[in-house]
Amino acid sequence: MSARIELRTAPHVKSPRTVETIMRTVVLSLLPICLFFIYQYGISAAASILVVTGACLVAERASTRAGGQSGDIGDWSATITGLLLALSLPPGFPLWMGAIAGLVAIFLGKSIFGGLGRNVFNPALVGRAFVQAAFPTAIASYTPSFLPGRFGEFIPSSLALPFMQPPATDAWVKAMQIDAIASATPLSQFKFEGVVAGFDQLLTSLGGHLAVGPSPLLILACGLFLAYRRYLDWRIPVAVLGSAVVLGWALHAFDPVRFADPGFVLLSGGLMLGAIYMATDMATSPVTPKGALLYGALIGVLTVVIRDFSGLPEGVMYAILIANAAAPLIERVTQPTPFGRGPSSKVRRATYPLTPSYISREEHHAVVPEKGSFKPKVNQ
Amino acid sequence: MSLDKAKNLDEFMEGIWRQNPVFVMALGMCPTLAVTVSAINALSMGVATTFVLVCSCLLVSLLRKVVPKEVRIATYIVIIATFVTVVDYAIQAISLTLYEALGAFIQLIVVNCVILGRAEAHSSKVPPLPAMINAAGMGVGFTIGLLALGTVREIFGNGTLFGISLFGESFQPWVIMVLPPGGFFVLGGWLMFFAWWAKRKEGSKAVPAEGHQHA
């Protein structure tokens, strides 16, 4: 009785981990964050999450049915897109606009490129960028969190009729008898009024009626779980948050009045959610270790630059989209050296002489590409 | 005689469907994307371009045996520029607001590749009548293309069509549609739609129609 021998090439040991299990775990890790969001803003937030995620699933199903796409709604990736998109929108965002954001996210951000794993940009952020450009006032109008009666009543702007303007929420908020709290995010309060929110309030999202998303502490905890289980590359969030803190600290030391302290930079806006859940999207971030660090640092620096030197209060979205575009280049310049091909062993550098027909034989030897720009592929 | 008519019709339809300047040849993209913010802008741009196209092609065709080969492009440009100047003054006289809305793009009709392309590739080789018919077809096709973009962008970006409000006061305009990205999105959407339609048409026939070429 001889053992059955199979002859096959590496890899020989495979993890049982599939796209579905990874995506399902990420969805599970997002659930506490979604629950906290609903706890903050009541049924409006719940409706927003449902509608946006539903729109993403509908779009995914439609485009996979139309053919030519990889993936389907069973792999949970569209669910992640929907949940992240809903979390990045204001809770009182009109539901019809949320549905458009979801449809655009999947059709324009994902299906056009060929579906799961082929998208160039993070689909959730493509959807958000579209509605940011289409409906700039609606996406900037936040309402205070922890309002009384938030579980029995919708934020009025949520229920705007399709294609109609949402009603202004100012009078509605005033009727709630909440004083001294403006319906503005801490970031826009800082940008336009110079008010810095407290550190512990920002950390837990629990202080008063701050118009903020779920607690950064909670997002960090969920991110740590994912990083511990190796569902995300820890280098990316570390590089994003680290570079943002370092640049924020340097700017704050330079001019404490104009630039916020690093703690505020770290905890305000969508930086935590973006760094942990959006920047780490597997299809749109570099796979090389050095590349991941470089990519994260690019996002952190761009975020601080956009926040401090542009007209926008928040810049995480654009920072991640720009870094997504740069990811293939970053991957290319950070290719690791194969074992045994270190700098000590002399790699024969391939040259590619340009010999088009119009260059004479005497000339063409003179034309060689500049050395050191890109390493040649040595394993070919 | 009927054969001639059929041929003329075919010549005319070529610009509208088989070689539509916007959706098939993707020529003249500058005005296509820039002035299609509203339907009226798109229509007037299309009409202006059609006028220049038909007149220039007629003249180019008439002069086809006179113009030396070496200076033909320069001659075409001078001919086109003449008619563009005519259109420029005409629009200025008809409506100053429209003139300001279209801006530099009226003068830029001179460098519209549809016109130079027609003059070089078609009118300079055929007699005046087919040249004019072909040019008119191209012009109408171009106008249809611009209108297709302009109506969608105006409906979404402003809630109106030719300035008439469609959805009442509380319509929420999609700002992105009147911005440059909106032009690209709508153009992409139409290209997708026509590609799908052409594919479906091709699929329904067992054998592709004779003479069907992709430009």
CSV table of N, CA and C in Angstrom, one decimal, chain A residues 147-260:
chain,number,residue,atom,x,y,z
A,147,LEU,N,-29.5,62.9,19.8
A,147,LEU,CA,-30.7,63.8,19.9
A,147,LEU,C,-31.8,63.0,20.7
A,148,PRO,N,-32.6,63.6,21.5
A,148,PRO,CA,-33.7,62.9,22.1
A,148,PRO,C,-34.7,62.5,21.0
A,149,GLY,N,-35.3,61.4,21.2
A,149,GLY,CA,-36.3,60.9,20.2
A,149,GLY,C,-35.7,60.5,18.9
A,150,ARG,N,-34.4,60.1,18.8
A,150,ARG,CA,-33.8,59.8,17.6
A,150,ARG,C,-34.2,58.4,17.1
A,151,PHE,N,-34.8,57.6,18.0
A,151,PHE,CA,-35.3,56.3,17.6
A,151,PHE,C,-36.7,56.3,17.1
A,152,GLY,N,-37.4,57.4,17.3
A,152,GLY,CA,-38.8,57.4,16.9
A,152,GLY,C,-39.0,58.3,15.7
A,153,GLU,N,-38.0,59.1,15.3
A,153,GLU,CA,-38.3,60.1,14.3
A,153,GLU,C,-37.1,60.2,13.4
A,154,PHE,N,-37.4,60.3,12.1
A,154,PHE,CA,-36.3,60.5,11.1
A,154,PHE,C,-35.8,61.9,11.1
A,155,ILE,N,-34.5,62.1,10.8
A,155,ILE,CA,-34.0,63.4,10.5
A,155,ILE,C,-34.7,63.9,9.3
A,156,PRO,N,-35.3,65.1,9.2
A,156,PRO,CA,-36.2,65.4,8.1
A,156,PRO,C,-35.5,65.3,6.7
A,157,SER,N,-34.2,65.6,6.7
A,157,SER,CA,-33.6,65.6,5.4
A,157,SER,C,-33.5,64.2,4.8
A,158,SER,N,-33.6,63.2,5.7
A,158,SER,CA,-33.4,61.8,5.2
A,158,SER,C,-34.5,61.4,4.2
A,159,LEU,N,-35.8,61.9,4.5
A,159,LEU,CA,-36.9,61.4,3.8
A,159,LEU,C,-37.3,62.3,2.6
A,160,ALA,N,-36.3,63.1,2.1
A,160,ALA,CA,-36.6,64.0,0.9
A,160,ALA,C,-37.0,63.1,-0.2
A,161,LEU,N,-38.0,63.6,-1.0
A,161,LEU,CA,-38.5,62.8,-2.2
A,161,LEU,C,-37.4,62.7,-3.2
A,162,PRO,N,-37.3,61.6,-4.0
A,162,PRO,CA,-36.3,61.5,-5.0
A,162,PRO,C,-36.2,62.7,-5.9
A,163,PHE,N,-35.0,63.1,-6.2
A,163,PHE,CA,-34.7,64.2,-7.1
A,163,PHE,C,-35.2,65.6,-6.5
A,164,MET,N,-35.7,65.6,-5.3
A,164,MET,CA,-36.1,66.9,-4.7
A,164,MET,C,-35.1,67.3,-3.6
A,165,GLN,N,-35.1,68.6,-3.4
A,165,GLN,CA,-34.1,69.1,-2.4
A,165,GLN,C,-34.5,68.7,-1.0
A,166,PRO,N,-33.6,68.3,-0.2
A,166,PRO,CA,-33.9,68.0,1.2
A,166,PRO,C,-34.2,69.3,2.0
A,167,PRO,N,-35.2,69.2,2.9
A,167,PRO,CA,-35.5,70.4,3.7
A,167,PRO,C,-34.3,70.7,4.7
A,168,ALA,N,-34.1,72.0,5.0
A,168,ALA,CA,-33.1,72.4,5.9
A,168,ALA,C,-33.4,71.8,7.3
A,169,THR,N,-32.3,71.4,8.0
A,169,THR,CA,-32.5,70.8,9.3
A,169,THR,C,-32.4,71.8,10.5
A,170,ASP,N,-32.0,73.0,10.2
A,170,ASP,CA,-31.7,74.0,11.3
A,170,ASP,C,-32.9,74.1,12.2
A,171,ALA,N,-34.0,74.4,11.7
A,171,ALA,CA,-35.2,74.6,12.5
A,171,ALA,C,-35.5,73.4,13.3
A,172,TRP,N,-35.4,72.2,12.7
A,172,TRP,CA,-35.7,71.0,13.4
A,172,TRP,C,-34.8,70.8,14.6
A,173,VAL,N,-33.5,71.1,14.4
A,173,VAL,CA,-32.5,70.9,15.5
A,173,VAL,C,-32.8,71.9,16.6
A,174,LYS,N,-33.2,73.1,16.2
A,174,LYS,CA,-33.5,74.2,17.2
A,174,LYS,C,-34.7,73.8,18.0
A,175,ALA,N,-35.7,73.1,17.4
A,175,ALA,CA,-36.9,72.7,18.1
A,175,ALA,C,-36.5,71.6,19.2
A,176,MET,N,-35.4,71.0,19.0
A,176,MET,CA,-34.9,70.0,20.0
A,176,MET,C,-34.4,70.6,21.3
A,177,GLN,N,-34.3,71.9,21.3
A,177,GLN,CA,-33.8,72.7,22.5
A,177,GLN,C,-32.4,72.3,22.9
A,178,ILE,N,-31.6,72.2,21.9
A,178,ILE,CA,-30.2,71.9,22.2
A,178,ILE,C,-29.4,73.2,22.0
A,179,ASP,N,-28.8,73.6,23.1
A,179,ASP,CA,-28.1,74.9,22.9
A,179,ASP,C,-26.6,74.7,22.8
A,180,ALA,N,-26.0,75.7,22.2
A,180,ALA,CA,-24.6,75.8,22.1
A,180,ALA,C,-23.9,74.8,21.2
A,181,ILE,N,-24.7,73.9,20.6
A,181,ILE,CA,-24.0,72.9,19.8
A,181,ILE,C,-24.4,73.3,18.3
A,182,ALA,N,-23.4,73.6,17.5
A,182,ALA,CA,-23.7,73.8,16.1
A,182,ALA,C,-23.8,72.5,15.4
A,183,SER,N,-24.6,72.5,14.3
A,183,SER,CA,-24.6,71.3,13.5
A,183,SER,C,-23.5,71.2,12.5
A,184,ALA,N,-22.3,71.2,13.1
A,184,ALA,CA,-21.1,71.2,12.2
A,184,ALA,C,-20.2,70.2,12.8
A,185,THR,N,-19.4,69.5,11.9
A,185,THR,CA,-18.5,68.5,12.4
A,185,THR,C,-17.3,69.3,13.1
A,186,PRO,N,-16.6,68.6,14.0
A,186,PRO,CA,-15.5,69.3,14.7
A,186,PRO,C,-14.5,69.8,13.7
A,187,LEU,N,-14.3,69.1,12.5
A,187,LEU,CA,-13.4,69.6,11.5
A,187,LEU,C,-13.8,70.9,10.9
A,188,SER,N,-15.0,71.1,10.6
A,188,SER,CA,-15.4,72.3,10.0
A,188,SER,C,-15.5,73.4,11.0
A,189,GLN,N,-15.9,73.0,12.3
A,189,GLN,CA,-15.9,74.0,13.3
A,189,GLN,C,-14.5,74.6,13.5
A,190,PHE,N,-13.5,73.7,13.4
A,190,PHE,CA,-12.1,74.1,13.6
A,190,PHE,C,-11.7,75.0,12.4
A,191,LYS,N,-12.1,74.5,11.2
A,191,LYS,CA,-11.6,75.2,10.0
A,191,LYS,C,-12.2,76.6,9.9
A,192,PHE,N,-13.5,76.7,10.2
A,192,PHE,CA,-14.2,78.0,9.9
A,192,PHE,C,-14.4,78.8,11.1
A,193,GLU,N,-14.4,78.2,12.3
A,193,GLU,CA,-14.6,79.0,13.6
A,193,GLU,C,-13.4,78.9,14.5
A,194,GLY,N,-12.5,78.1,14.3
A,194,GLY,CA,-11.3,78.0,15.2
A,194,GLY,C,-11.6,77.3,16.5
A,195,VAL,N,-12.7,76.5,16.6
A,195,VAL,CA,-13.0,75.8,17.8
A,195,VAL,C,-12.4,74.4,17.8
A,196,VAL,N,-11.6,74.0,18.8
A,196,VAL,CA,-11.0,72.7,18.8
A,196,VAL,C,-11.8,71.8,19.8
A,197,ALA,N,-12.3,70.7,19.4
A,197,ALA,CA,-13.1,69.8,20.3
A,197,ALA,C,-12.1,69.1,21.2
A,198,GLY,N,-12.7,68.6,22.4
A,198,GLY,CA,-11.9,68.0,23.4
A,198,GLY,C,-11.4,66.6,22.9
A,199,PHE,N,-10.2,66.2,23.4
A,199,PHE,CA,-9.6,65.0,23.0
A,199,PHE,C,-10.4,63.7,23.4
A,200,ASP,N,-10.9,63.7,24.7
A,200,ASP,CA,-11.6,62.5,25.1
A,200,ASP,C,-13.0,62.4,24.4
A,201,GLN,N,-13.6,63.6,24.2
A,201,GLN,CA,-14.9,63.6,23.5
A,201,GLN,C,-14.7,63.0,22.1
A,202,LEU,N,-13.6,63.4,21.4
A,202,LEU,CA,-13.4,62.9,20.0
A,202,LEU,C,-13.1,61.4,20.1
A,203,LEU,N,-12.4,61.0,21.1
A,203,LEU,CA,-11.9,59.6,21.2
A,203,LEU,C,-13.1,58.7,21.3
A,204,THR,N,-14.1,59.1,22.1
A,204,THR,CA,-15.2,58.2,22.3
A,204,THR,C,-16.5,58.5,21.5
A,205,SER,N,-16.5,59.7,20.9
A,205,SER,CA,-17.7,60.3,20.2
A,205,SER,C,-18.9,60.4,21.2
A,206,LEU,N,-18.7,60.4,22.5
A,206,LEU,CA,-19.8,60.3,23.4
A,206,LEU,C,-20.1,61.7,24.0
A,207,GLY,N,-19.1,62.7,23.9
A,207,GLY,CA,-19.3,63.9,24.6
A,207,GLY,C,-20.4,64.8,24.0
A,208,GLY,N,-21.4,65.2,24.7
A,208,GLY,CA,-22.4,66.1,24.2
A,208,GLY,C,-23.1,65.6,23.0
A,209,HIS,N,-23.3,66.5,22.0
A,209,HIS,CA,-24.0,66.2,20.8
A,209,HIS,C,-23.1,66.4,19.6
A,210,LEU,N,-21.9,66.0,19.7
A,210,LEU,CA,-20.9,66.1,18.6
A,210,LEU,C,-21.5,65.5,17.3
A,211,ALA,N,-21.3,66.3,16.2
A,211,ALA,CA,-21.7,65.8,14.9
A,211,ALA,C,-20.6,65.0,14.3
A,212,VAL,N,-20.3,63.8,14.8
A,212,VAL,CA,-19.2,63.0,14.3
A,212,VAL,C,-19.7,61.6,14.0
A,213,GLY,N,-18.8,60.8,13.4
A,213,GLY,CA,-19.1,59.4,13.1
A,213,GLY,C,-18.9,58.5,14.3
A,214,PRO,N,-18.9,57.2,14.1
A,214,PRO,CA,-18.6,56.3,15.2
A,214,PRO,C,-17.3,56.6,15.9
A,215,SER,N,-17.2,56.1,17.1
A,215,SER,CA,-16.0,56.4,17.9
A,215,SER,C,-14.7,55.9,17.3
A,216,PRO,N,-13.7,56.7,17.2
A,216,PRO,CA,-12.4,56.2,16.7
A,216,PRO,C,-11.8,55.1,17.5
A,217,LEU,N,-12.1,55.1,18.8
A,217,LEU,CA,-11.6,54.0,19.7
A,217,LEU,C,-12.2,52.7,19.2
A,218,LEU,N,-13.5,52.7,18.9
A,218,LEU,CA,-14.2,51.5,18.5
A,218,LEU,C,-13.6,51.0,17.2
A,219,ILE,N,-13.4,51.9,16.2
A,219,ILE,CA,-12.9,51.6,14.9
A,219,ILE,C,-11.5,51.0,15.1
A,220,LEU,N,-10.7,51.6,16.0
A,220,LEU,CA,-9.4,51.1,16.2
A,220,LEU,C,-9.4,49.7,16.8
A,221,ALA,N,-10.3,49.5,17.7
A,221,ALA,CA,-10.4,48.1,18.3
A,221,ALA,C,-10.8,47.1,17.2
A,222,CYS,N,-11.7,47.4,16.4
A,222,CYS,CA,-12.1,46.5,15.3
A,222,CYS,C,-11.0,46.3,14.4
A,223,GLY,N,-10.2,47.4,14.1
A,223,GLY,CA,-9.1,47.3,13.2
A,223,GLY,C,-8.0,46.4,13.8
A,224,LEU,N,-7.8,46.5,15.1
A,224,LEU,CA,-6.8,45.7,15.8
A,224,LEU,C,-7.1,44.2,15.7
A,225,PHE,N,-8.4,43.9,15.8
A,225,PHE,CA,-8.9,42.5,15.7
A,225,PHE,C,-8.5,42.0,14.3
A,226,LEU,N,-8.8,42.8,13.2
A,226,LEU,CA,-8.6,42.4,11.9
A,226,LEU,C,-7.1,42.3,11.6
A,227,ALA,N,-6.3,43.2,12.2
A,227,ALA,CA,-4.8,43.1,11.9
A,227,ALA,C,-4.3,41.9,12.7
A,228,TYR,N,-4.8,41.6,13.9
A,228,TYR,CA,-4.3,40.5,14.6
A,228,TYR,C,-4.6,39.2,13.9
A,229,ARG,N,-5.8,39.1,13.3
A,229,ARG,CA,-6.1,37.9,12.5
A,229,ARG,C,-5.5,38.0,11.1
A,230,ARG,N,-4.7,39.0,10.8
A,230,ARG,CA,-4.1,39.2,9.5
A,230,ARG,C,-5.1,39.4,8.4
A,231,TYR,N,-6.2,40.0,8.6
A,231,TYR,CA,-7.1,40.3,7.6
A,231,TYR,C,-6.8,41.7,6.9
A,232,LEU,N,-5.9,42.4,7.5
A,232,LEU,CA,-5.5,43.6,6.9
A,232,LEU,C,-4.0,43.8,7.2
A,233,ASP,N,-3.4,44.6,6.3
A,233,ASP,CA,-1.9,44.8,6.4
A,233,ASP,C,-1.7,45.9,7.4
A,234,TRP,N,-1.1,45.6,8.6
A,234,TRP,CA,-1.0,46.6,9.7
A,234,TRP,C,-0.2,47.8,9.2
A,235,ARG,N,0.7,47.6,8.2
A,235,ARG,CA,1.6,48.7,7.8
A,235,ARG,C,0.8,49.9,7.3
A,236,ILE,N,-0.3,49.6,6.6
A,236,ILE,CA,-1.0,50.7,6.0
A,236,ILE,C,-1.6,51.7,7.0
A,237,PRO,N,-2.4,51.2,7.9
A,237,PRO,CA,-3.0,52.1,8.9
A,237,PRO,C,-1.9,52.8,9.8
A,238,VAL,N,-0.9,52.0,10.1
A,238,VAL,CA,0.2,52.6,11.0
A,238,VAL,C,0.9,53.7,10.2
A,239,ALA,N,1.1,53.5,8.9
A,239,ALA,CA,1.8,54.5,8.1
A,239,ALA,C,0.9,55.7,7.9
A,240,VAL,N,-0.4,55.5,7.7
A,240,VAL,CA,-1.3,56.6,7.5
A,240,VAL,C,-1.4,57.5,8.8
A,241,LEU,N,-1.7,56.8,9.9
A,241,LEU,CA,-1.9,57.5,11.2
A,241,LEU,C,-0.6,58.2,11.6
A,242,GLY,N,0.5,57.4,11.5
A,242,GLY,CA,1.8,57.9,11.9
A,242,GLY,C,2.2,59.1,11.1
A,243,SER,N,2.1,59.1,9.8
A,243,SER,CA,2.6,60.2,9.0
A,243,SER,C,1.7,61.4,9.3
A,244,ALA,N,0.4,61.2,9.5
A,244,ALA,CA,-0.5,62.3,9.7
A,244,ALA,C,-0.2,62.9,11.1
A,245,VAL,N,0.1,62.1,12.1
A,245,VAL,CA,0.5,62.6,13.4
A,245,VAL,C,1.8,63.4,13.3
A,246,VAL,N,2.8,62.8,12.7
A,246,VAL,CA,4.1,63.5,12.6
A,246,VAL,C,4.0,64.8,11.9
A,247,LEU,N,3.3,64.8,10.7
A,247,LEU,CA,3.2,66.1,10.0
A,247,LEU,C,2.3,67.1,10.8
A,248,GLY,N,1.2,66.6,11.4
A,248,GLY,CA,0.4,67.5,12.2
A,248,GLY,C,1.1,68.1,13.4
A,249,TRP,N,2.0,67.2,14.0
A,249,TRP,CA,2.8,67.7,15.2
A,249,TRP,C,3.8,68.8,14.7
A,250,ALA,N,4.4,68.5,13.6
A,250,ALA,CA,5.4,69.5,13.1
A,250,ALA,C,4.7,70.8,12.8
A,251,LEU,N,3.5,70.8,12.1
A,251,LEU,CA,2.8,72.0,11.8
A,251,LEU,C,2.3,72.7,13.1
A,252,HIS,N,1.9,71.9,14.0
A,252,HIS,CA,1.3,72.5,15.3
A,252,HIS,C,2.5,73.2,16.0
A,253,ALA,N,3.7,72.6,16.0
A,253,ALA,CA,4.8,73.2,16.7
A,253,ALA,C,5.2,74.5,16.0
A,254,PHE,N,5.0,74.5,14.7
A,254,PHE,CA,5.3,75.7,13.9
A,254,PHE,C,4.4,76.9,14.2
A,255,ASP,N,3.1,76.5,14.2
A,255,ASP,CA,2.1,77.6,14.4
A,255,ASP,C,0.9,77.0,15.2
A,256,PRO,N,0.8,77.0,16.5
A,256,PRO,CA,-0.2,76.3,17.3
A,256,PRO,C,-1.6,76.9,17.0
A,257,VAL,N,-1.7,78.2,16.6
A,257,VAL,CA,-3.0,78.8,16.4
A,257,VAL,C,-3.7,78.3,15.1
A,258,ARG,N,-2.9,78.3,14.1
A,258,ARG,CA,-3.5,77.9,12.8
A,258,ARG,C,-3.6,76.4,12.6
A,259,PHE,N,-2.7,75.6,13.1
A,259,PHE,CA,-2.8,74.2,12.9
A,259,PHE,C,-3.2,73.5,14.2
A,260,ALA,N,-4.1,72.5,14.0
A,260,ALA,CA,-4.6,71.8,15.2
A,260,ALA,C,-3.5,70.8,15.8
